[in-house]
Amino acid sequence: MATVLVSYGSSEGQTAAIAERIGDVLDEAGVDVTVVNANHPPANLDPGRYDGVVVGASIHAGRHQRSVETFVSTHREALNRLPSAFVSVSLSAASADPGTREDAEGLLEAFLEDMGWEPDLTLPVAGALKYSEYGLLTRFVMKRIAGRERGDTDTSQDYEYTDWDELEAFVLEFADLLEAEPASG
Ligand SMILES: Cc1cc2nc3c(=O)[nH]c(=O)nc-3n(C[C@H](O)[C@H](O)[C@H](O)COP(=O)(O)O)c2cc1C
């Protein structure tokens, strides 16, 4: 059975939910999956011992979580050797404006270049607006940003933009890559 490590960073929980869904889809495809929060990695974590690695991170103020930067830079060699995939979660990826969606692509590409990592597959993923989880100031700022984008500004509710079907298709594409590689065990 192929083994896959899913490592993620998440500030308000959407990428955590996405990582869990990635794990579920791989599990259903017959893969032995381990999902790890990059903020609290197990002490003996060795990505090089898996048959593939998926990394997820979300964008805040133009950058991905530092915990994920640390994970990728620490394990760059294994990530470049194994089948690997990166999902970058943001509101820009949810925008109706193609230019804003290009910004999300640009931040994804810039992250990979900074890290020196060339994953086999990448996906910008639309995240969520979780007004109920923001403090007052963040709620105010996010409402203004959403307003500028003609997005959802009713702060009495949360909004989720993630396209779960697109994510599932992406994960199955990744699972196909594992079959193309010799699996351990
Ligand atoms: C304080 C803050 C800053 C954010 N900055 C950006 C940003 O610069 N670009 C963007 O596209 N999305 C931005 N977002 C949206 C998040 O990427 C989006 O809400 C995502 O779903 C968060 O995922 P998480 O819950 O896994 O952290 C920001 C969200 C917050 C709360």
Short mmCIF file of C-alpha atoms and ligand atoms in Angstrom, two decimals:
data_model
loop_
_atom_site.label_atom_id
_atom_site.label_comp_id
_atom_site.label_asym_id
_atom_site.label_seq_id
_atom_site.Cartn_x
_atom_site.Cartn_y
_atom_site.Cartn_z
CA MET A 1 0.00 0.00 0.00
CA ALA A 2 1.38 3.42 -0.95
CA THR A 3 1.96 5.86 1.91
CA VAL A 4 1.37 9.61 1.73
CA LEU A 5 2.16 12.40 4.16
CA VAL A 6 -0.17 15.42 4.12
CA SER A 7 1.43 18.39 5.91
CA TYR A 8 -0.50 21.62 6.29
CA GLY A 9 -0.57 25.06 7.86
CA SER A 10 -3.88 26.72 8.72
CA SER A 11 -4.68 29.92 10.61
CA GLU A 12 -8.50 29.80 10.76
CA GLY A 13 -9.10 26.13 9.99
CA GLN A 14 -10.04 26.02 6.29
CA THR A 15 -6.75 24.47 5.14
CA ALA A 16 -7.03 22.02 8.03
CA ALA A 17 -10.43 20.94 6.64
CA ILE A 18 -8.92 20.78 3.14
CA ALA A 19 -6.03 18.62 4.42
CA GLU A 20 -8.51 16.28 6.10
CA ARG A 21 -10.49 16.00 2.85
CA ILE A 22 -7.28 15.26 0.93
CA GLY A 23 -6.59 12.54 3.48
CA ASP A 24 -10.10 11.08 3.12
CA VAL A 25 -9.91 11.00 -0.69
CA LEU A 26 -6.50 9.30 -0.62
CA ASP A 27 -7.74 6.86 2.01
CA GLU A 28 -10.69 5.93 -0.20
CA ALA A 29 -8.22 5.46 -3.08
CA GLY A 30 -6.43 2.83 -0.97
CA VAL A 31 -3.55 4.98 0.22
CA ASP A 32 -2.17 4.84 3.77
CA VAL A 33 -2.35 8.55 4.77
CA THR A 34 -0.84 10.53 7.63
CA VAL A 35 -2.12 14.11 8.09
CA VAL A 36 0.16 16.40 10.10
CA ASN A 37 -0.19 20.03 11.22
CA ALA A 38 3.14 21.67 10.26
CA ASN A 39 2.86 23.74 13.43
CA HIS A 40 3.06 20.62 15.61
CA PRO A 41 5.03 18.02 13.63
CA PRO A 42 5.83 14.72 15.37
CA ALA A 43 9.47 14.78 16.55
CA ASN A 44 10.54 11.89 14.34
CA LEU A 45 8.72 12.96 11.17
CA ASP A 46 10.65 11.87 8.06
CA PRO A 47 8.83 12.76 4.80
CA GLY A 48 11.51 10.85 2.86
CA ARG A 49 10.03 7.58 4.15
CA TYR A 50 6.68 8.15 2.43
CA ASP A 51 5.81 7.39 -1.19
CA GLY A 52 4.44 10.89 -1.73
CA VAL A 53 3.85 14.19 0.06
CA VAL A 54 1.05 16.76 -0.22
CA VAL A 55 1.58 20.19 1.36
CA GLY A 56 -1.20 22.70 2.04
CA ALA A 57 -0.92 26.29 3.27
CA SER A 58 -3.10 29.39 3.29
CA ILE A 59 -2.20 32.97 2.45
CA HIS A 60 -2.33 35.78 5.03
CA ALA A 61 -1.05 39.24 4.14
CA GLY A 62 0.58 37.87 1.01
CA ARG A 63 2.46 34.93 2.47
CA HIS A 64 2.03 31.29 3.44
CA GLN A 65 2.46 30.03 7.01
CA ARG A 66 6.01 30.09 8.37
CA SER A 67 5.50 26.57 9.73
CA VAL A 68 4.99 25.37 6.15
CA GLU A 69 8.03 27.33 4.93
CA THR A 70 10.04 25.56 7.63
CA PHE A 71 8.60 22.17 6.64
CA VAL A 72 9.35 22.65 2.94
CA SER A 73 12.82 24.12 3.37
CA THR A 74 13.78 21.42 5.90
CA HIS A 75 12.58 18.58 3.66
CA ARG A 76 13.24 20.13 0.22
CA GLU A 77 15.40 17.23 -0.96
CA ALA A 78 12.72 14.61 -0.20
CA LEU A 79 9.95 16.78 -1.67
CA ASN A 80 11.85 17.21 -4.93
CA ARG A 81 12.63 13.48 -5.12
CA LEU A 82 9.14 12.11 -4.31
CA PRO A 83 5.82 12.65 -6.08
CA SER A 84 4.60 15.84 -4.40
CA ALA A 85 1.80 18.37 -4.63
CA PHE A 86 1.12 21.82 -3.21
CA VAL A 87 -2.25 23.43 -2.53
CA SER A 88 -2.32 27.15 -1.75
CA VAL A 89 -5.53 28.37 -0.10
CA SER A 90 -6.60 32.00 -0.38
CA LEU A 91 -9.47 34.37 -1.00
CA SER A 92 -7.76 35.64 -4.15
CA ALA A 93 -8.31 32.19 -5.65
CA ALA A 94 -12.05 32.66 -4.99
CA SER A 95 -12.25 35.98 -6.83
CA ALA A 96 -14.47 36.53 -9.86
CA ASP A 97 -11.71 38.81 -11.21
CA PRO A 98 -9.17 36.88 -13.35
CA GLY A 99 -6.43 39.37 -12.37
CA THR A 100 -6.96 38.64 -8.67
CA ARG A 101 -6.92 34.90 -9.36
CA GLU A 102 -3.61 35.45 -11.16
CA ASP A 103 -2.31 37.08 -7.97
CA ALA A 104 -3.05 33.82 -6.15
CA GLU A 105 -1.12 31.91 -8.83
CA GLY A 106 1.74 34.39 -8.49
CA LEU A 107 2.00 33.93 -4.71
CA LEU A 108 1.91 30.16 -5.16
CA GLU A 109 4.73 30.29 -7.75
CA ALA A 110 6.77 32.76 -5.69
CA PHE A 111 6.53 30.46 -2.66
CA LEU A 112 7.82 27.50 -4.67
CA GLU A 113 10.65 29.52 -6.15
CA ASP A 114 11.70 30.85 -2.73
CA MET A 115 11.62 27.33 -1.35
CA GLY A 116 13.43 25.71 -4.29
CA TRP A 117 10.66 23.11 -4.55
CA GLU A 118 9.23 21.80 -7.83
CA PRO A 119 6.09 19.79 -7.00
CA ASP A 120 4.49 17.60 -9.67
CA LEU A 121 1.08 19.21 -9.14
CA THR A 122 -0.12 22.54 -7.76
CA LEU A 123 -3.58 23.97 -7.11
CA PRO A 124 -4.71 27.39 -5.94
CA VAL A 125 -7.77 26.67 -3.78
CA ALA A 126 -10.52 29.12 -2.84
CA GLY A 127 -10.67 29.41 0.94
CA ALA A 128 -13.26 30.83 3.31
CA LEU A 129 -14.31 34.03 5.02
CA LYS A 130 -14.87 33.12 8.66
CA TYR A 131 -16.17 36.34 10.14
CA SER A 132 -17.32 34.53 13.29
CA GLU A 133 -13.72 33.53 14.06
CA TYR A 134 -12.06 36.90 13.48
CA GLY A 135 -11.40 39.47 16.18
CA LEU A 136 -12.99 42.91 15.74
CA LEU A 137 -10.14 44.47 13.77
CA THR A 138 -9.65 41.49 11.44
CA ARG A 139 -13.41 41.34 10.84
CA PHE A 140 -13.39 45.01 9.90
CA VAL A 141 -10.39 44.63 7.57
CA MET A 142 -11.75 41.49 5.91
CA LYS A 143 -15.15 43.09 5.38
CA ARG A 144 -13.46 46.04 3.63
CA ILE A 145 -11.36 43.73 1.46
CA ALA A 146 -14.45 41.66 0.58
CA GLY A 147 -16.36 44.86 -0.21
CA ARG A 148 -13.62 46.03 -2.58
CA GLU A 149 -13.84 42.65 -4.33
CA ARG A 150 -17.65 42.81 -4.44
CA GLY A 151 -17.59 39.78 -2.17
CA ASP A 152 -19.63 38.79 0.88
CA THR A 153 -19.79 41.49 3.53
CA ASP A 154 -22.53 40.26 5.88
CA THR A 155 -20.38 39.60 8.94
CA SER A 156 -23.18 37.77 10.74
CA GLN A 157 -22.32 34.66 8.76
CA ASP A 158 -19.33 32.70 7.43
CA TYR A 159 -18.69 31.91 3.76
CA GLU A 160 -16.93 28.92 2.24
CA TYR A 161 -15.76 29.10 -1.39
CA THR A 162 -13.76 25.88 -1.63
CA ASP A 163 -14.61 23.77 -4.69
CA TRP A 164 -14.52 20.32 -3.10
CA ASP A 165 -15.11 18.50 -6.40
CA GLU A 166 -12.13 20.23 -8.00
CA LEU A 167 -10.03 19.34 -4.95
CA GLU A 168 -11.09 15.70 -5.13
CA ALA A 169 -10.18 15.49 -8.85
CA PHE A 170 -6.79 17.01 -8.03
CA VAL A 171 -6.15 14.46 -5.28
CA LEU A 172 -7.10 11.57 -7.56
CA GLU A 173 -4.67 12.92 -10.15
CA PHE A 174 -2.01 12.86 -7.44
CA ALA A 175 -2.97 9.29 -6.49
CA ASP A 176 -2.39 8.30 -10.14
CA LEU A 177 1.17 9.62 -9.86
CA LEU A 178 1.79 7.24 -6.95
CA GLU A 179 0.69 4.30 -9.07
CA ALA A 180 3.18 5.35 -11.73
CA GLU A 181 5.97 5.19 -9.09
CA PRO A 182 6.99 1.95 -7.38
CA ALA A 183 5.18 1.91 -4.00
CA SER A 184 6.91 0.61 -0.89
CA GLY A 185 5.34 -2.36 0.91
C1 LIG B 1 -5.86 38.43 8.43
C2 LIG B 1 -6.09 37.74 7.11
C3 LIG B 1 -5.28 38.06 6.01
C4 LIG B 1 -5.50 37.47 4.77
N1 LIG B 1 -4.70 37.82 3.72
C5 LIG B 1 -4.95 37.31 2.50
C6 LIG B 1 -4.16 37.68 1.38
O1 LIG B 1 -3.19 38.45 1.47
N2 LIG B 1 -4.50 37.19 0.16
C7 LIG B 1 -5.57 36.33 0.00
O2 LIG B 1 -5.84 35.93 -1.12
N3 LIG B 1 -6.30 35.90 1.05
C8 LIG B 1 -6.03 36.38 2.30
N4 LIG B 1 -6.77 35.97 3.36
C9 LIG B 1 -7.81 34.95 3.19
C10 LIG B 1 -7.35 33.56 3.66
O3 LIG B 1 -6.32 33.06 2.82
C11 LIG B 1 -8.58 32.63 3.61
O4 LIG B 1 -9.50 33.10 4.57
C12 LIG B 1 -8.24 31.17 3.87
O5 LIG B 1 -9.43 30.42 3.79
C13 LIG B 1 -7.59 30.97 5.23
O6 LIG B 1 -7.28 29.61 5.37
P1 LIG B 1 -7.02 28.98 6.82
O7 LIG B 1 -8.32 29.02 7.55
O8 LIG B 1 -6.56 27.60 6.56
O9 LIG B 1 -5.95 29.81 7.45
C14 LIG B 1 -6.55 36.53 4.62
C15 LIG B 1 -7.34 36.19 5.73
C16 LIG B 1 -7.13 36.79 6.95
C17 LIG B 1 -8.00 36.42 8.12
#
